[in-house]
Structure formats: structure tokens, C-alpha cells
Short mmCIF file of C-alpha atoms in Angstrom, two decimals:
data_model
loop_
_atom_site.label_atom_id
_atom_site.label_comp_id
_atom_site.label_asym_id
_atom_site.label_seq_id
_atom_site.Cartn_x
_atom_site.Cartn_y
_atom_site.Cartn_z
CA MET A 15 0.00 0.00 0.00
CA THR A 16 1.31 3.45 -0.89
CA GLU A 17 2.02 5.64 2.11
CA ARG A 18 -0.04 8.81 2.42
CA ILE A 19 2.01 11.82 3.50
CA GLY A 20 0.70 15.26 4.40
CA ILE A 21 2.85 18.39 4.60
CA ILE A 22 1.64 21.55 6.31
CA GLY A 23 3.21 24.73 4.95
CA GLY A 24 3.85 26.04 1.46
CA GLY A 25 7.02 27.97 2.14
CA ILE A 26 10.30 26.95 0.57
CA VAL A 27 11.07 24.31 3.23
CA GLY A 28 7.68 22.59 2.96
CA ILE A 29 7.80 22.55 -0.83
CA ALA A 30 11.42 21.31 -0.86
CA LEU A 31 10.36 18.47 1.45
CA ALA A 32 7.39 17.62 -0.76
CA ARG A 33 9.69 17.50 -3.76
CA ALA A 34 12.15 15.18 -2.01
CA LEU A 35 9.38 12.78 -1.03
CA ALA A 36 7.51 12.88 -4.34
CA GLN A 37 10.61 12.38 -6.47
CA ALA A 38 11.76 9.49 -4.27
CA GLY A 39 8.40 7.78 -4.81
CA ILE A 40 7.99 7.29 -1.07
CA GLY A 41 4.25 7.95 -1.06
CA GLU A 42 1.33 10.11 -2.10
CA VAL A 43 2.27 13.64 -1.08
CA THR A 44 -0.23 16.40 -0.29
CA VAL A 45 0.79 19.93 0.73
CA PHE A 46 -1.55 22.29 2.61
CA GLU A 47 -0.96 26.04 2.34
CA LYS A 48 -3.36 28.41 4.04
CA GLU A 49 -2.63 31.32 1.67
CA HIS A 50 -3.68 31.41 -1.98
CA ARG A 51 -0.06 31.42 -3.16
CA LEU A 52 3.18 29.75 -2.18
CA ALA A 53 6.06 31.54 -0.42
CA ALA A 54 3.63 34.10 1.02
CA HIS A 55 5.42 34.81 4.28
CA GLN A 56 9.05 34.24 5.37
CA THR A 57 10.15 32.81 2.01
CA GLY A 58 8.79 35.73 0.01
CA HIS A 59 9.81 38.48 2.43
CA ASN A 60 13.51 37.86 3.08
CA SER A 61 16.67 39.45 1.74
CA GLY A 62 17.33 36.79 -0.90
CA VAL A 63 20.76 35.93 0.51
CA VAL A 64 22.18 32.42 0.12
CA HIS A 65 24.36 32.14 3.20
CA ALA A 66 27.70 30.33 3.16
CA GLY A 67 27.81 29.33 6.86
CA LEU A 68 29.81 32.09 8.51
CA TYR A 69 27.99 32.58 11.79
CA TYR A 70 26.80 29.22 13.06
CA ALA A 71 28.23 27.16 15.90
CA GLU A 72 30.51 24.38 14.70
CA GLY A 73 28.66 21.07 14.49
CA SER A 74 25.20 22.63 14.80
CA LEU A 75 22.38 21.68 12.44
CA LYS A 76 22.43 25.24 11.11
CA ALA A 77 26.11 24.97 10.21
CA ARG A 78 25.90 21.55 8.59
CA LEU A 79 22.66 22.08 6.68
CA CYS A 80 23.59 25.61 5.57
CA VAL A 81 26.86 24.47 4.01
CA ALA A 82 25.23 21.49 2.27
CA GLY A 83 22.15 23.50 1.35
CA ARG A 84 24.09 26.26 -0.39
CA VAL A 85 25.68 23.81 -2.80
CA ALA A 86 22.38 22.01 -3.45
CA LEU A 87 20.56 25.28 -4.04
CA ARG A 88 23.25 26.55 -6.41
CA ASP A 89 23.03 23.34 -8.45
CA PHE A 90 19.22 23.51 -8.52
CA CYS A 91 19.28 27.09 -9.81
CA GLN A 92 21.74 26.11 -12.52
CA GLN A 93 19.53 23.17 -13.56
CA LYS A 94 16.40 25.31 -13.69
CA ASN A 95 18.06 28.38 -15.23
CA LEU A 96 17.09 30.50 -12.23
CA PRO A 97 19.11 33.61 -11.28
CA TYR A 98 21.94 32.88 -8.85
CA ARG A 99 24.63 35.51 -8.38
CA GLU A 100 27.66 35.14 -6.13
CA ALA A 101 27.80 38.76 -5.01
CA GLY A 102 30.16 38.10 -2.09
CA LYS A 103 29.84 39.26 1.51
CA LEU A 104 32.12 41.52 3.52
CA VAL A 105 31.66 41.30 7.32
CA VAL A 106 33.20 44.54 8.57
CA ALA A 107 34.74 45.50 11.89
CA VAL A 108 34.27 49.27 11.97
CA ASP A 109 36.74 49.77 14.83
CA GLU A 110 39.18 47.77 16.94
CA SER A 111 36.60 46.97 19.63
CA GLU A 112 34.94 44.59 17.13
CA LEU A 113 38.10 42.66 16.23
CA PRO A 114 37.66 39.86 18.81
CA ALA A 115 34.10 39.16 17.55
CA LEU A 116 35.35 39.27 13.96
CA ALA A 117 38.04 36.73 14.84
CA GLU A 118 35.33 34.44 16.20
CA ILE A 119 33.36 34.77 12.96
CA GLU A 120 36.51 33.85 11.05
CA ARG A 121 37.14 30.85 13.31
CA ARG A 122 33.58 29.56 12.91
CA SER A 123 33.66 30.12 9.16
CA ARG A 124 36.81 28.07 8.74
CA ALA A 125 35.48 25.33 11.04
CA ASN A 126 32.33 25.16 8.93
CA GLY A 127 34.28 24.93 5.69
CA VAL A 128 33.12 28.21 4.17
CA PRO A 129 34.77 28.24 0.72
CA GLY A 130 37.19 30.96 -0.35
CA LEU A 131 37.15 32.76 3.01
CA ALA A 132 39.70 35.56 3.40
CA ARG A 133 40.68 37.82 6.29
CA LEU A 134 41.34 41.42 5.23
CA ASP A 135 43.18 43.93 7.43
CA GLY A 136 43.31 47.66 6.85
CA ALA A 137 40.96 50.07 5.09
CA ALA A 138 42.81 49.74 1.77
CA ARG A 139 42.22 45.97 1.62
CA LEU A 140 38.53 46.39 2.40
CA ARG A 141 38.13 48.93 -0.37
CA GLU A 142 39.55 46.53 -2.92
CA ILE A 143 36.28 44.63 -2.43
CA GLU A 144 33.89 47.48 -1.53
CA PRO A 145 35.37 50.86 -2.58
CA HIS A 146 33.08 52.96 -0.35
CA VAL A 147 33.22 50.94 2.88
CA ALA A 148 34.78 52.10 6.16
CA GLY A 149 36.43 49.73 8.63
CA VAL A 150 39.65 48.39 10.08
CA ALA A 151 39.27 44.73 9.14
CA ALA A 152 36.84 42.30 7.55
CA VAL A 153 36.12 38.72 6.64
CA HIS A 154 35.27 38.19 2.97
CA SER A 155 33.05 35.34 1.76
CA PRO A 156 33.17 35.45 -2.07
CA HIS A 157 30.63 32.64 -2.55
CA THR A 158 27.78 34.17 -0.55
CA ALA A 159 25.07 34.60 -3.19
CA VAL A 160 21.71 36.21 -3.89
CA VAL A 161 18.64 34.59 -5.45
CA ASP A 162 14.87 34.93 -5.82
CA PHE A 163 13.53 32.49 -3.21
CA ALA A 164 9.91 32.86 -4.33
CA ALA A 165 10.89 31.86 -7.89
CA ILE A 166 12.84 28.89 -6.51
CA THR A 167 9.78 27.80 -4.51
CA GLU A 168 7.61 27.86 -7.64
CA ALA A 169 10.21 25.79 -9.52
CA LEU A 170 10.29 23.26 -6.68
CA ALA A 171 6.48 23.14 -6.77
CA GLN A 172 6.55 22.34 -10.49
CA ASP A 173 8.73 19.32 -9.66
CA VAL A 174 6.29 18.26 -6.93
CA ARG A 175 3.35 18.31 -9.33
CA ALA A 176 5.35 16.61 -12.09
CA ALA A 177 6.12 13.76 -9.69
CA GLY A 178 2.45 13.30 -8.84
CA GLY A 179 2.24 15.38 -5.67
CA THR A 180 -0.70 17.62 -4.81
CA ILE A 181 -0.48 21.22 -3.55
CA LEU A 182 -3.65 22.64 -2.02
CA LEU A 183 -3.78 26.44 -1.77
CA GLY A 184 -6.16 28.34 0.49
CA GLN A 185 -6.40 25.27 2.73
CA GLU A 186 -5.64 26.19 6.33
CA VAL A 187 -5.31 23.19 8.64
CA VAL A 188 -7.64 23.74 11.59
CA SER A 189 -7.37 20.41 13.43
CA MET A 190 -5.31 17.23 13.57
CA ALA A 191 -5.92 14.03 15.50
CA VAL A 192 -3.58 11.08 15.83
CA ALA A 193 -5.44 7.77 15.81
CA GLY A 194 -3.02 4.89 16.19
CA SER A 195 -0.73 4.94 13.18
CA THR A 196 -2.75 7.45 11.17
CA VAL A 197 -3.44 11.18 11.34
CA ARG A 198 -6.76 12.83 10.51
CA VAL A 199 -6.23 16.32 9.13
CA VAL A 200 -9.11 18.77 8.79
CA ALA A 201 -8.55 21.80 6.58
CA VAL A 202 -10.97 24.50 5.52
CA GLY A 203 -13.54 22.61 3.47
CA SER A 204 -11.80 19.25 3.38
CA GLU A 205 -10.78 16.28 5.51
CA HIS A 206 -7.91 13.83 4.93
CA VAL A 207 -6.28 10.79 6.52
CA PHE A 208 -2.50 10.32 6.34
CA ASP A 209 0.06 7.79 7.49
CA ARG A 210 2.52 10.61 8.24
CA VAL A 211 2.29 14.37 8.59
CA ILE A 212 5.20 16.83 8.58
CA ALA A 213 4.57 20.42 9.66
CA CYS A 214 6.80 23.14 8.23
CA ALA A 215 4.51 25.93 9.33
CA GLY A 216 6.99 28.75 10.02
CA LEU A 217 5.26 31.58 11.84
CA GLN A 218 2.44 29.22 12.80
CA SER A 219 4.64 26.29 13.84
CA ASP A 220 3.74 26.40 17.54
CA VAL A 221 0.04 26.78 16.70
CA VAL A 222 0.16 23.67 14.51
CA ALA A 223 2.18 21.81 17.17
CA ARG A 224 -0.57 22.46 19.71
CA LEU A 225 -3.09 20.74 17.43
CA VAL A 226 -1.45 17.39 18.23
CA GLY A 227 -0.73 18.13 21.91
CA ALA A 228 2.98 18.85 21.51
CA ASP A 229 4.86 20.81 24.17
CA PRO A 230 3.91 24.51 23.96
CA ALA A 231 7.64 25.30 24.05
CA PRO A 232 9.31 26.54 22.03
CA LYS A 233 6.88 29.32 21.23
CA ILE A 234 7.18 31.56 18.18
CA LEU A 235 8.04 35.19 18.82
CA PRO A 236 7.59 37.17 15.58
CA PHE A 237 10.29 39.74 14.82
CA ARG A 238 9.74 42.17 11.96
CA GLY A 239 12.66 43.31 9.83
CA GLU A 240 12.22 46.44 7.75
CA TYR A 241 14.18 47.28 4.60
CA TRP A 242 14.97 50.68 3.11
CA SER A 243 15.73 50.94 -0.58
CA LEU A 244 18.84 52.73 -1.75
CA SER A 245 18.24 55.38 -4.40
CA PRO A 246 18.89 53.96 -7.90
CA GLU A 247 21.35 56.81 -8.50
CA ARG A 248 23.41 55.67 -5.48
CA THR A 249 23.49 51.91 -5.88
CA ASP A 250 27.13 52.23 -6.98
CA LEU A 251 27.96 52.58 -3.27
CA VAL A 252 27.55 48.81 -2.88
CA ARG A 253 28.99 46.08 -5.08
CA GLY A 254 27.80 43.01 -3.19
CA MET A 255 26.97 42.72 0.52
CA ILE A 256 28.27 44.70 3.49
CA TYR A 257 27.46 43.24 6.90
CA PRO A 258 28.29 44.32 10.46
CA VAL A 259 29.95 42.07 13.00
CA PRO A 260 26.88 40.64 14.74
CA ASP A 261 26.22 40.91 18.46
CA PRO A 262 26.75 37.34 19.75
CA ARG A 263 24.05 37.86 22.40
CA PHE A 264 21.31 38.24 19.80
CA PRO A 265 20.34 35.95 16.85
CA PHE A 266 20.10 38.80 14.34
CA LEU A 267 22.81 40.11 12.03
CA GLY A 268 22.15 43.84 12.26
CA VAL A 269 21.47 46.41 9.54
CA HIS A 270 23.41 45.64 6.37
CA PHE A 271 23.59 46.42 2.65
CA THR A 272 22.63 43.86 -0.01
CA ARG A 273 22.67 44.16 -3.79
CA GLY A 274 19.83 41.84 -4.81
CA VAL A 275 19.76 39.38 -7.63
CA TYR A 276 17.99 41.94 -9.87
CA GLY A 277 20.50 44.71 -9.13
CA ASP A 278 18.56 46.77 -6.59
CA VAL A 279 20.22 47.60 -3.24
CA HIS A 280 18.36 47.42 0.04
CA VAL A 281 19.48 48.39 3.54
CA GLY A 282 18.37 46.31 6.50
CA PRO A 283 16.72 44.58 8.10
CA ASN A 284 16.41 45.76 11.67
CA ALA A 285 14.69 43.52 14.24
CA VAL A 286 11.63 44.76 16.13
CA PRO A 287 8.96 42.69 17.90
CA ALA A 288 5.99 42.35 15.55
CA LEU A 289 2.52 42.93 16.96
CA ALA A 290 1.11 40.09 14.85
CA ARG A 291 2.56 36.84 13.56
CA GLU A 292 2.13 38.12 10.04
CA GLY A 293 2.45 41.81 10.89
CA TYR A 294 4.50 43.55 8.22
CA GLY A 295 3.97 47.05 9.62
CA TRP A 296 3.20 48.86 12.87
CA ARG A 297 -0.48 49.07 11.92
CA ALA A 298 -0.80 45.29 11.69
CA VAL A 299 -1.85 44.37 15.21
CA SER A 300 -3.25 41.11 16.54
CA ALA A 301 -4.44 41.40 20.14
CA LYS A 302 -4.40 37.61 20.39
CA ASP A 303 -0.82 37.21 19.14
CA THR A 304 0.44 40.10 21.30
CA TRP A 305 -1.32 38.83 24.43
CA GLU A 306 0.05 35.31 23.90
CA SER A 307 3.58 36.71 23.69
CA LEU A 308 3.17 38.90 26.78
CA ARG A 309 1.77 36.09 28.92
CA TRP A 310 4.48 33.59 27.92
CA PRO A 311 6.75 32.77 30.92
CA GLY A 312 9.81 33.79 28.91
CA ALA A 313 8.52 37.30 28.20
CA TRP A 314 9.87 39.01 31.34
CA PRO A 315 13.30 37.28 31.29
CA LEU A 316 13.70 38.18 27.60
CA ALA A 317 12.69 41.81 28.17
CA LYS A 318 15.00 42.11 31.16
CA ARG A 319 17.93 40.68 29.21
CA HIS A 320 17.51 42.63 25.96
CA TRP A 321 15.44 45.74 26.73
CA ARG A 322 18.19 48.17 25.73
CA MET A 323 18.57 46.58 22.33
CA GLY A 324 14.79 46.46 21.98
CA VAL A 325 14.46 50.19 22.64
CA GLU A 326 17.27 50.92 20.18
CA GLU A 327 15.73 48.81 17.40
CA ILE A 328 12.21 50.18 17.89
CA SER A 329 13.54 53.74 17.93
CA ALA A 330 15.43 53.17 14.67
CA SER A 331 12.26 51.75 13.15
CA LEU A 332 10.24 54.84 14.04
CA VAL A 333 12.91 57.49 13.43
CA LYS A 334 14.64 57.42 10.04
CA THR A 335 17.64 59.42 11.32
CA LEU A 336 18.51 56.67 13.81
CA TYR A 337 18.25 53.97 11.15
CA TYR A 338 20.42 56.08 8.84
CA ARG A 339 23.12 56.45 11.52
CA LYS A 340 23.35 52.68 11.86
CA ALA A 341 23.87 52.33 8.11
CA ARG A 342 26.25 55.27 7.69
CA ARG A 343 28.83 53.70 10.03
CA PHE A 344 29.77 51.41 7.12
CA ILE A 345 29.45 53.85 4.23
CA PRO A 346 30.35 57.40 5.32
CA GLU A 347 29.36 58.79 1.90
CA LEU A 348 25.76 57.70 2.47
CA ALA A 349 23.29 60.60 2.72
CA MET A 350 19.96 60.28 4.46
CA ALA A 351 18.20 61.16 1.21
CA ASP A 352 19.79 58.05 -0.33
CA LEU A 353 17.40 55.92 1.75
CA THR A 354 14.35 56.51 -0.40
CA ALA A 355 11.58 54.51 1.27
CA LYS A 356 10.72 51.47 3.34
CA THR A 357 9.89 49.18 0.45
CA ALA A 358 9.73 45.79 2.13
CA ALA A 359 9.44 44.02 5.45
CA GLY A 360 9.65 40.44 6.63
CA VAL A 361 8.68 38.66 9.82
CA ARG A 362 11.07 36.12 11.28
CA ALA A 363 9.65 33.15 13.16
CA GLN A 364 12.00 33.12 16.15
CA ALA A 365 11.44 30.33 18.66
CA TRP A 366 11.89 31.09 22.35
CA GLY A 367 11.75 29.00 25.50
CA ARG A 368 10.00 29.37 28.83
CA ASP A 369 13.17 30.86 30.32
CA GLY A 370 13.25 33.65 27.74
CA SER A 371 16.10 32.17 25.72
CA LEU A 372 15.98 32.52 21.94
CA LEU A 373 16.67 29.20 20.20
CA ASP A 374 19.74 29.42 18.01
CA ASP A 375 19.55 26.11 16.14
CA PHE A 376 16.99 24.34 13.98
CA ALA A 377 14.67 22.23 16.15
CA VAL A 378 12.46 19.23 15.32
CA ASP A 379 9.87 17.39 17.48
CA GLN A 380 8.06 14.13 16.91
CA VAL A 381 4.55 13.24 18.13
CA GLY A 382 3.82 9.72 16.90
CA PRO A 383 3.45 9.87 13.11
CA VAL A 384 3.62 13.70 13.15
CA THR A 385 6.98 15.46 12.65
CA LEU A 386 7.13 19.12 13.65
CA LEU A 387 9.79 21.55 12.43
CA ARG A 388 9.66 23.87 15.46
CA ASN A 389 12.43 26.37 14.71
CA ALA A 390 13.68 27.13 11.21
CA PRO A 391 14.71 30.79 10.90
CA SER A 392 17.55 32.01 8.67
CA PRO A 393 19.37 30.24 7.05
CA ALA A 394 16.39 27.93 6.46
CA ALA A 395 15.78 29.20 2.91
CA THR A 396 19.45 28.59 2.03
CA SER A 397 19.26 25.18 3.70
CA CYS A 398 15.86 24.09 2.34
CA LEU A 399 17.04 21.16 0.20
CA ALA A 400 19.38 19.93 2.95
CA ILE A 401 16.63 20.32 5.59
CA ALA A 402 14.35 18.24 3.38
CA ASP A 403 16.92 15.44 3.16
CA HIS A 404 17.52 15.66 6.93
CA LEU A 405 13.82 15.24 7.69
CA VAL A 406 13.37 12.41 5.19
CA TYR A 407 16.30 10.32 6.33
CA ARG A 408 16.45 11.22 10.04
CA TYR A 409 12.79 11.48 11.04
CA LEU A 410 10.80 9.57 8.42
CA ASN A 411 12.93 6.41 8.68
CA VAL A 412 13.69 6.32 4.98
CA ARG A 413 16.84 4.52 3.97
CA ARG A 414 19.39 6.52 2.05
CA PRO A 415 19.87 5.30 -1.55
#
């Protein structure tokens, strides 16, 4: 009998998983996506960067799956004739106080096998890569790339359908019940029975986990990242990507410059608490989502630990001058008028525990025949094909060919 497999979530990870299962002929694959299009949330609202593995702890799932995923994604784009441009990334220490943290980034990058990595010392060396940048040292990753993740998701979906899989749009899963070795899934207007279900629900991952009685922790705390566009007349200020040395206490990379795959340059994102799981602006408010975050046991410990950074990020979101000052540290020639408008925003599904800690690694739970991807923030899009293989062979008990 052919195994029936349900996948919840039509972002790039869910569709990559569906493709892996459908092409392997493991079973009848059905994907549920609550929106009327694929890649509607995290996948379609990110910076388009294919990460090379610079930041992640040696041996972590993030490190291993990012490195493998970059290569797989590059090959997929080449096969499908999708845009893939190795723009290169410069992680810049603006002053000497940031050198120890930069050295740690270099150490992790080399431990993770980041290809072509180079340490650059002195302003002259930095400007060989980015002529307008300011700093005392940097780490250069020439193979960090940019892509169109929404286009990649659609190409993956074409492979799913070609292999006999089904993708149901506008089908929000509202209940699940495990009955022995099967799972009954009720979506809006339909009901299904599966032998296995895998949830890759992103911003709704803890909501879906609760449907099958999984531990409420980790909970999803939505963080919004806002992007400013650089004036078309000033895009020559950036060749590829210019990143700050990240604060190791916080799982965000800080405001940076990225030349996208279509040539536009955006600045950002910042990281502010969103007032709704899918809240892409300050006016998008969900009383339910906000109340659930405030009443979570980890809320006070998190606020106590990071309130200064929170105030700084929110202030920069509301006051353009403050955002501009963050960006100008790296490009002194930047004028405030060069930041033309907030043209995009994304919401990151950041998992956090009862003690207020923010989960740093990918996390997976299992409840009988239901597999739950509980934490898959950046670099999940980069890692999507590797995450799919990891779930198939580690959690679905499929033998490697």
C-alpha cells in the first residue's frame, strides 16, 4: 500500500520536502498552504541571501545544513536556469573593539568549511572589495550569493506536481488528530487521513504543534525586519553585501547592505517585535498574538535581558535618522536622502523558550506519526534542500539510496 504523506506549509522548506518525497516515490504527497499562493510569508519576504555558513556554531544543524544546502541550491538554480549571483559578503569591523568578535566569525567560518574565506586587514584591503566601505578589518566570503527564493519555490512546486504530488492552496489546517498509526487532518472545506504528517509551518509552527498536543515550548516570537531601498542613482555605493559584526548575544545580524539578484540595493533589516505573527507594519496588530507573547513565561526574562537593544531597534524603526546612523557607520558617503523609502518588510519566526532564551539552532519534534519543524529561521531558505533530506532520512525512517 502506498504511504499517504501530508505536509503543512507552502514555504520553501515545505515545498522542498514535498519534492524530495515525491521524487523518491515514497508515497502520495499532499501539501496544505493556508494562503492562496506559495512563499507568502518568510520565504517571500527575506533578503534573498544564500548564506555560506559564517555565523553558526561548529557542528550545529544550522552549520551543517547551511553548508550542504548552499551547494544544493546553487546546483538547482543552474539546472532550472534560475538567477543565482555570487555577489560576495564583507563582514566589517568598523573599529578595533569589534576585532575579537570578527576573529570568532573567522574561526567559525573556517570550522564550517566556508569556501574561499579571506581575512582582510586595513581600510585599503577592504576597499579593494567594496570601494566605499569604512572599517579596520573584515572577513570576505566570495561565494555568498543572492537569489529569488519565491521563484525557486515555484520551480520546486513544479517538480512536486510533475512527480504526482498535490499542492492545495487556500487550505488552512484547523485540526489534527492522531489515531493509532494514522493522522486525521481537517482543513478549511476538506478532511484527509494520512500515514505521516510533517509540519513546516513557520510563523504558525507552535500553533500547529498544539493541534497534536505537543509541548507549547518553544513558542514563536515574531520579529519584523524592515528594509529601506537605496536610491537607484546611489546603488554604486555597494557592489555586493556589506554586513556588520553581529552581536553574539542576539540571533540577528544587524542592519546591512545587499545588492539583490535583480540589481537593486536594500538596507536592513532591523529587528523589532511584531505585533502580529504576520504583521509587516506597525499598523498590523493582533491582540491575540500580542497577548500570547506577553503572557508567555519567557517574556519578562527576555525583556530584562535585551530591553536596551529592543528600545534601540524600535527607535530606529520609528525614526529614520537613527536607522540612517546605523547604516552610515559602514558607508560614510551615504546621505539620508539616499534611503528613499521602506519598500519591504519580513517577519522572522524566532522560537523562544520558557526561560526567555531565543533558540539558536533548527529544532524538530516528533509526536507519533507527526513530525514538527519547530524552529527554522535564517538560514532555512538557504538550507531548504538539505533540511528536506535531513527530515526524510532522520525522522521519516527512509533509507538513504
